[in-house]
Amino acid sequence: ETGVTQTPRHLVMGMTNKKSLKCEQHLGHNAMYWYKQSAKKPLELMFVYNFKEQTENNSVPSRFSPECPNSSHLFLHLHTLQPEDSALYLCASSRVAGRNNEQFFGPGTRLTVL
Amino acid sequence: KQEVTQIPAALSVPEGENLVLNCSFTDSAIYNLQWFRQDPGKGLTSLLLIQSSQREQTSGRLNASLDKSSGRSTLYIAASQPGDSATYLCAVNEETSGSRLTFGEGTQLTVNP
């Protein structure tokens, strides 16, 4: 266990549904990240939060809406997704954002959009 | 734009073999390089992190080397075991990219008993 938990582990949703992914870290870190891992493609960074403030948005469509209420929790709110959004969504945390801060990953949420 | 390539995409070996996984990157202005392991349907586990000023790092049966100028890294696994079966990912942290890690697509390793 890395100290980063994600729920749910699996999620199936229709294109008109609204759902949320949750990430929690127990490492005392101040930076949290969302990554997307699609089949046959490298991991892609989506969002970075540092001390609850969003510091990076990697041109992510607005149907993905992140929320970071405190340094330990990170959410990804999903609405009107497309089938091509089906992927493994990984959360990570690090002591602070910035280079040379090792990132620790959660187990991921496997999302299927029908 | 940084691109990270891992060769081979898949590798199957008998138990006990020593093996080498390769990672190359196009922009040598990196701050560090990290090797991860990913088990099917699971998250990433960090194996080794090499700073740009270092040449290699070792952890148990794993040894990672870095040649920054040529844009290459290798992960050497000694005396492979079936439990080593997983996908191995390398990622670079560029000097100008802050937190951003650029990942390769991974090498899927199967170690047969």
Coordinates of C-alpha atoms in Angstrom, one line a residue:
Chain A
E1 CA 0.0 0.0 0.0
T2 CA 1.3 3.4 -1.0
G3 CA -0.9 5.5 1.4
V4 CA -3.1 6.7 -1.4
T5 CA -6.6 5.3 -1.7
Q6 CA -9.1 5.7 -4.5
T7 CA -12.8 4.9 -4.6
P8 CA -14.6 3.4 -6.3
R9 CA -12.2 0.9 -7.8
H10 CA -14.6 0.3 -10.8
L11 CA -17.3 2.5 -12.2
V12 CA -19.7 2.0 -15.1
M13 CA -21.7 5.0 -16.2
G14 CA -23.9 6.2 -19.0
M15 CA -23.1 9.3 -21.0
T16 CA -25.8 11.2 -19.2
N17 CA -24.8 10.3 -15.7
K18 CA -23.0 12.4 -13.2
K19 CA -20.5 10.6 -10.9
S20 CA -17.5 11.5 -8.8
L21 CA -14.1 9.8 -8.2
K22 CA -12.5 10.2 -4.8
C23 CA -8.9 10.1 -3.8
E24 CA -7.5 10.3 -0.3
Q25 CA -3.8 10.4 0.8
H26 CA -2.5 9.6 4.3
L27 CA 1.0 10.7 3.7
G28 CA 0.9 14.3 4.9
H29 CA 1.5 15.5 1.4
N30 CA 0.4 18.9 0.0
A31 CA 0.3 18.1 -3.7
M32 CA -2.2 15.9 -5.5
Y33 CA -2.6 14.8 -9.1
W34 CA -5.0 13.2 -11.5
Y35 CA -3.7 11.1 -14.4
K36 CA -5.5 9.2 -17.2
Q37 CA -4.3 5.9 -18.5
S38 CA -6.0 4.8 -21.7
A39 CA -5.4 1.5 -23.5
K40 CA -2.3 1.5 -25.6
K41 CA -1.4 5.1 -24.6
P42 CA 1.1 6.5 -22.0
L43 CA -0.2 8.0 -18.8
E44 CA -1.3 11.6 -19.2
L45 CA -1.3 14.2 -16.5
M46 CA -4.7 15.9 -16.2
F47 CA -4.6 18.2 -13.1
V48 CA -2.2 19.2 -10.4
Y49 CA -3.1 20.8 -7.0
N50 CA -0.6 22.3 -4.6
F51 CA -1.8 23.3 -1.2
K52 CA -5.4 23.1 -2.5
E53 CA -4.8 25.4 -5.4
Q54 CA -4.9 24.1 -9.0
T55 CA -1.6 24.7 -10.6
E56 CA -1.9 22.7 -13.8
N57 CA -4.7 21.8 -16.2
N58 CA -3.4 19.9 -19.1
S59 CA -6.1 21.1 -21.5
V60 CA -8.7 18.7 -20.0
P61 CA -12.3 19.0 -21.3
S62 CA -14.7 20.7 -19.0
R63 CA -16.8 17.5 -18.6
F64 CA -14.0 16.6 -16.1
S65 CA -14.2 18.9 -13.0
P66 CA -11.6 18.5 -10.2
E67 CA -12.1 19.6 -6.6
C68 CA -9.6 19.7 -3.8
P69 CA -11.2 20.7 -0.5
N70 CA -8.1 20.1 1.5
S71 CA -4.6 18.7 1.0
S72 CA -5.7 15.1 1.8
H73 CA -8.7 14.8 -0.5
L74 CA -9.1 15.1 -4.3
F75 CA -12.2 14.6 -6.3
L76 CA -12.9 14.3 -10.0
H77 CA -16.5 15.1 -10.9
L78 CA -17.7 13.5 -14.2
H79 CA -20.6 14.6 -16.3
T80 CA -21.8 13.9 -19.9
L81 CA -18.8 11.7 -20.6
Q82 CA -18.0 10.1 -23.9
P83 CA -17.1 6.4 -24.5
E84 CA -13.6 7.5 -25.3
D85 CA -13.2 8.7 -21.7
S86 CA -13.2 5.1 -20.6
A87 CA -9.8 4.6 -18.9
L88 CA -8.0 3.9 -15.7
Y89 CA -7.9 7.2 -13.7
L90 CA -5.0 7.4 -11.3
C91 CA -4.5 9.7 -8.4
A92 CA -1.1 10.6 -7.0
S93 CA 0.4 12.7 -4.2
S94 CA 3.8 14.2 -3.4
R95 CA 5.2 16.3 -0.6
V96 CA 4.7 19.5 -2.7
A97 CA 4.3 20.1 -6.4
G98 CA 7.3 20.8 -8.5
R99 CA 10.2 18.8 -9.8
N100 CA 12.1 16.3 -7.8
N101 CA 9.2 15.4 -5.6
E102 CA 8.5 11.7 -5.8
Q103 CA 4.9 11.0 -6.6
F104 CA 3.0 8.1 -4.9
F105 CA 0.1 6.6 -6.8
G106 CA -3.2 5.1 -5.8
P107 CA -4.6 1.9 -7.3
G108 CA -6.8 3.7 -9.7
T109 CA -10.5 3.7 -10.7
R110 CA -11.4 1.7 -13.8
L111 CA -14.1 3.8 -15.6
T112 CA -16.3 2.5 -18.4
V113 CA -18.6 4.9 -20.2
L114 CA -21.4 3.2 -22.1
Chain B
K1 CA 7.9 18.1 -26.9
Q2 CA 9.4 15.3 -24.8
E3 CA 8.7 11.8 -26.0
V4 CA 9.5 8.6 -24.1
T5 CA 9.9 5.3 -25.8
Q6 CA 10.2 1.9 -24.2
I7 CA 11.5 -1.2 -26.0
P8 CA 10.5 -3.9 -26.1
A9 CA 6.7 -3.5 -25.7
A10 CA 6.4 -7.0 -24.4
L11 CA 8.9 -9.6 -23.1
S12 CA 8.5 -13.2 -22.0
V13 CA 11.4 -15.0 -20.3
P14 CA 11.9 -18.1 -18.3
E15 CA 12.5 -17.8 -14.6
G16 CA 16.1 -17.1 -13.5
E17 CA 17.1 -15.1 -16.5
N18 CA 18.7 -11.7 -16.2
L19 CA 17.0 -9.1 -18.4
V20 CA 17.2 -5.5 -19.6
L21 CA 14.4 -3.1 -20.2
N22 CA 15.1 0.0 -22.3
C23 CA 13.8 3.5 -22.1
S24 CA 14.8 6.4 -24.4
F25 CA 13.8 10.1 -24.2
T26 CA 14.1 12.8 -26.9
D27 CA 15.0 15.8 -24.7
S28 CA 18.0 15.3 -22.5
A29 CA 17.1 18.4 -20.3
I30 CA 15.6 16.2 -17.6
Y31 CA 15.8 16.6 -13.8
N32 CA 15.3 12.9 -13.0
L33 CA 14.0 9.6 -14.4
Q34 CA 11.8 7.2 -12.5
W35 CA 11.0 3.5 -13.1
F36 CA 7.6 2.2 -12.0
R37 CA 6.0 -1.2 -11.8
Q38 CA 2.3 -1.6 -12.6
D39 CA 0.4 -4.8 -11.9
P40 CA -2.7 -5.5 -14.0
G41 CA -5.6 -3.2 -13.1
K42 CA -3.5 -1.6 -10.3
G43 CA -1.7 1.7 -9.6
L44 CA 2.0 2.4 -10.0
T45 CA 4.7 1.4 -7.5
S46 CA 7.9 3.4 -7.7
L47 CA 11.0 1.2 -8.1
L48 CA 13.9 3.5 -8.6
L49 CA 14.4 7.3 -9.1
I50 CA 17.7 8.5 -10.7
Q51 CA 18.7 12.1 -10.5
S52 CA 20.1 13.7 -13.6
S53 CA 23.5 13.9 -11.9
Q54 CA 23.6 10.2 -11.1
R55 CA 24.6 7.3 -13.3
E56 CA 22.7 4.5 -11.6
Q57 CA 20.6 3.4 -8.7
T58 CA 20.2 -0.1 -7.2
S59 CA 17.5 -1.7 -5.1
G60 CA 17.8 -5.4 -4.5
R61 CA 17.8 -7.3 -7.8
L62 CA 17.1 -4.1 -9.7
N63 CA 19.6 -1.7 -11.2
A64 CA 18.7 1.3 -13.2
S65 CA 21.3 3.3 -15.2
L66 CA 21.0 6.7 -16.8
D67 CA 22.9 8.2 -19.7
K68 CA 21.4 11.7 -19.9
S69 CA 23.4 12.9 -22.8
S70 CA 22.3 10.1 -25.1
G71 CA 18.7 10.1 -23.7
R72 CA 18.7 6.5 -22.5
S73 CA 18.0 4.5 -19.4
T74 CA 18.0 0.8 -18.7
L75 CA 16.4 -1.3 -16.0
Y76 CA 18.3 -4.5 -15.3
I77 CA 16.5 -7.2 -13.4
A78 CA 18.7 -10.0 -12.1
A79 CA 17.6 -13.6 -11.6
S80 CA 14.0 -12.9 -12.7
Q81 CA 11.1 -14.5 -10.8
P82 CA 7.4 -15.1 -11.7
G83 CA 6.5 -12.4 -9.2
D84 CA 8.4 -9.9 -11.4
S85 CA 5.6 -10.2 -14.0
A86 CA 4.1 -6.8 -14.5
T87 CA 4.3 -3.7 -16.8
Y88 CA 7.3 -1.6 -16.2
L89 CA 7.0 2.2 -16.9
C90 CA 9.7 4.8 -17.1
A91 CA 8.9 8.5 -16.7
V92 CA 11.0 11.6 -16.9
N93 CA 10.7 14.9 -15.0
E94 CA 11.9 17.7 -17.3
E95 CA 13.8 20.6 -16.0
T96 CA 11.2 23.1 -17.2
S97 CA 8.0 21.1 -16.5
G98 CA 7.6 21.4 -12.8
S99 CA 5.6 18.4 -11.5
R100 CA 4.9 17.0 -14.9
L101 CA 6.1 13.4 -15.6
T102 CA 6.2 12.2 -19.1
F103 CA 5.7 8.5 -19.3
G104 CA 6.5 5.8 -21.8
E105 CA 4.0 3.2 -22.9
G106 CA 5.7 0.5 -20.8
T107 CA 7.2 -2.9 -21.2
Q108 CA 4.9 -5.8 -20.3
L109 CA 7.1 -8.5 -18.7
T110 CA 6.1 -12.1 -18.2
V111 CA 8.4 -14.4 -16.3
N112 CA 7.5 -18.0 -16.8
P113 CA 8.1 -20.6 -14.0

